Amino acid sequence: MLKLFCGMVIGSLITMTLLGGTTAADQVIKNAQTVFETQSSQVSTTLTIYLLAFLALLLVQLARSITKQNQQTDLVIKKLRRTHTRDL
């Protein structure tokens, strides 16, 4: 893996040297910075949307869980009342 990475770096350096030296390297760096800046702004928006959707789903699930637990508790109380009145 390390050999592959080193080979890619060396290949990139040789290609840049053959294509124009420092001007080609500067252009590659400018392109990389531009891509990084546009992706970082898009990722933050996308990440925010995903986080909000996740939180909404989590809150809905929590509310349903509490409601279900209350319904089960009410059902148990109802059954206990039925059996308790029969015993009397």
PDB file of C-alpha atoms in Angstrom:
ATOM      1  CA  MET A   1       0.000   0.000   0.000  1.00  0.00           C
ATOM      2  CA  LEU A   2       2.797   2.366   0.933  1.00  0.00           C
ATOM      3  CA  LYS A   3       4.675   1.480  -2.277  1.00  0.00           C
ATOM      4  CA  LEU A   4       1.580   2.294  -4.313  1.00  0.00           C
ATOM      5  CA  PHE A   5       1.155   5.639  -2.557  1.00  0.00           C
ATOM      6  CA  CYS A   6       4.827   6.558  -3.038  1.00  0.00           C
ATOM      7  CA  GLY A   7       4.601   5.542  -6.696  1.00  0.00           C
ATOM      8  CA  MET A   8       1.581   7.792  -7.177  1.00  0.00           C
ATOM      9  CA  VAL A   9       3.363  10.743  -5.573  1.00  0.00           C
ATOM     10  CA  ILE A  10       6.508  10.212  -7.636  1.00  0.00           C
ATOM     11  CA  GLY A  11       4.451   9.781 -10.798  1.00  0.00           C
ATOM     12  CA  SER A  12       2.582  13.013 -10.094  1.00  0.00           C
ATOM     13  CA  LEU A  13       5.815  14.912  -9.536  1.00  0.00           C
ATOM     14  CA  ILE A  14       7.362  13.559 -12.749  1.00  0.00           C
ATOM     15  CA  THR A  15       4.209  14.404 -14.729  1.00  0.00           C
ATOM     16  CA  MET A  16       4.125  17.963 -13.381  1.00  0.00           C
ATOM     17  CA  THR A  17       7.811  18.430 -14.140  1.00  0.00           C
ATOM     18  CA  LEU A  18       7.367  17.202 -17.706  1.00  0.00           C
ATOM     19  CA  LEU A  19       4.247  19.275 -18.348  1.00  0.00           C
ATOM     20  CA  GLY A  20       5.574  22.627 -17.280  1.00  0.00           C
ATOM     21  CA  GLY A  21       7.373  22.639 -13.985  1.00  0.00           C
ATOM     22  CA  THR A  22       6.274  25.119 -11.369  1.00  0.00           C
ATOM     23  CA  THR A  23       3.474  26.657 -13.436  1.00  0.00           C
ATOM     24  CA  ALA A  24       1.796  23.269 -13.793  1.00  0.00           C
ATOM     25  CA  ALA A  25       2.267  22.595 -10.083  1.00  0.00           C
ATOM     26  CA  ASP A  26       0.768  25.991  -9.218  1.00  0.00           C
ATOM     27  CA  GLN A  27      -2.226  25.294 -11.452  1.00  0.00           C
ATOM     28  CA  VAL A  28      -2.758  21.895  -9.813  1.00  0.00           C
ATOM     29  CA  ILE A  29      -2.633  23.493  -6.359  1.00  0.00           C
ATOM     30  CA  LYS A  30      -5.096  26.226  -7.396  1.00  0.00           C
ATOM     31  CA  ASN A  31      -7.480  23.628  -8.812  1.00  0.00           C
ATOM     32  CA  ALA A  32      -7.230  21.540  -5.646  1.00  0.00           C
ATOM     33  CA  GLN A  33      -7.941  24.572  -3.453  1.00  0.00           C
ATOM     34  CA  THR A  34     -10.956  25.530  -5.562  1.00  0.00           C
ATOM     35  CA  VAL A  35     -12.386  22.019  -5.404  1.00  0.00           C
ATOM     36  CA  PHE A  36     -11.784  21.837  -1.665  1.00  0.00           C
ATOM     37  CA  GLU A  37     -13.517  25.164  -1.032  1.00  0.00           C
ATOM     38  CA  THR A  38     -16.595  24.285  -3.104  1.00  0.00           C
ATOM     39  CA  GLN A  39     -16.882  20.826  -1.577  1.00  0.00           C
ATOM     40  CA  SER A  40     -16.503  22.067   1.978  1.00  0.00           C
ATOM     41  CA  SER A  41     -19.373  24.524   1.552  1.00  0.00           C
ATOM     42  CA  GLN A  42     -21.578  21.876  -0.053  1.00  0.00           C
ATOM     43  CA  VAL A  43     -20.738  19.255   2.543  1.00  0.00           C
ATOM     44  CA  SER A  44     -21.676  21.510   5.419  1.00  0.00           C
ATOM     45  CA  THR A  45     -25.103  22.187   3.889  1.00  0.00           C
ATOM     46  CA  THR A  46     -25.662  18.531   3.085  1.00  0.00           C
ATOM     47  CA  LEU A  47     -24.435  17.463   6.487  1.00  0.00           C
ATOM     48  CA  THR A  48     -26.777  19.931   8.169  1.00  0.00           C
ATOM     49  CA  ILE A  49     -29.747  18.556   6.238  1.00  0.00           C
ATOM     50  CA  TYR A  50     -28.835  14.979   7.137  1.00  0.00           C
ATOM     51  CA  LEU A  51     -28.396  15.872  10.803  1.00  0.00           C
ATOM     52  CA  LEU A  52     -31.746  17.660  10.929  1.00  0.00           C
ATOM     53  CA  ALA A  53     -33.474  14.711   9.270  1.00  0.00           C
ATOM     54  CA  PHE A  54     -31.829  12.299  11.699  1.00  0.00           C
ATOM     55  CA  LEU A  55     -32.854  14.395  14.699  1.00  0.00           C
ATOM     56  CA  ALA A  56     -36.432  14.630  13.418  1.00  0.00           C
ATOM     57  CA  LEU A  57     -36.616  10.844  13.019  1.00  0.00           C
ATOM     58  CA  LEU A  58     -35.096  10.366  16.453  1.00  0.00           C
ATOM     59  CA  LEU A  59     -37.656  12.676  18.073  1.00  0.00           C
ATOM     60  CA  VAL A  60     -40.539  10.939  16.290  1.00  0.00           C
ATOM     61  CA  GLN A  61     -39.265   7.539  17.411  1.00  0.00           C
ATOM     62  CA  LEU A  62     -38.859   8.776  20.982  1.00  0.00           C
ATOM     63  CA  ALA A  63     -42.389  10.182  21.049  1.00  0.00           C
ATOM     64  CA  ARG A  64     -43.819   6.937  19.655  1.00  0.00           C
ATOM     65  CA  SER A  65     -41.874   4.912  22.199  1.00  0.00           C
ATOM     66  CA  ILE A  66     -43.200   6.967  25.100  1.00  0.00           C
ATOM     67  CA  THR A  67     -46.759   6.717  23.776  1.00  0.00           C
ATOM     68  CA  LYS A  68     -46.445   2.958  23.323  1.00  0.00           C
ATOM     69  CA  GLN A  69     -45.042   2.546  26.826  1.00  0.00           C
ATOM     70  CA  ASN A  70     -47.923   4.567  28.293  1.00  0.00           C
ATOM     71  CA  GLN A  71     -50.448   2.459  26.373  1.00  0.00           C
ATOM     72  CA  GLN A  72     -48.862  -0.743  27.673  1.00  0.00           C
ATOM     73  CA  THR A  73     -48.903   0.599  31.215  1.00  0.00           C
ATOM     74  CA  ASP A  74     -52.575   1.541  30.885  1.00  0.00           C
ATOM     75  CA  LEU A  75     -53.338  -1.936  29.524  1.00  0.00           C
ATOM     76  CA  VAL A  76     -51.589  -3.623  32.457  1.00  0.00           C
ATOM     77  CA  ILE A  77     -53.475  -1.435  34.948  1.00  0.00           C
ATOM     78  CA  LYS A  78     -56.755  -2.275  33.201  1.00  0.00           C
ATOM     79  CA  LYS A  79     -56.025  -6.015  33.358  1.00  0.00           C
ATOM     80  CA  LEU A  80     -55.069  -5.779  37.017  1.00  0.00           C
ATOM     81  CA  ARG A  81     -58.323  -3.987  37.816  1.00  0.00           C
ATOM     82  CA  ARG A  82     -60.315  -6.731  36.064  1.00  0.00           C
ATOM     83  CA  THR A  83     -58.600  -9.521  37.963  1.00  0.00           C
ATOM     84  CA  HIS A  84     -58.770  -7.619  41.242  1.00  0.00           C
ATOM     85  CA  THR A  85     -62.549  -7.029  40.955  1.00  0.00           C
ATOM     86  CA  ARG A  86     -63.145 -10.725  40.191  1.00  0.00           C
ATOM     87  CA  ASP A  87     -61.345 -11.743  43.343  1.00  0.00           C
ATOM     88  CA  LEU A  88     -63.611  -9.595  45.487  1.00  0.00           C
TER      89      LEU A  88
END
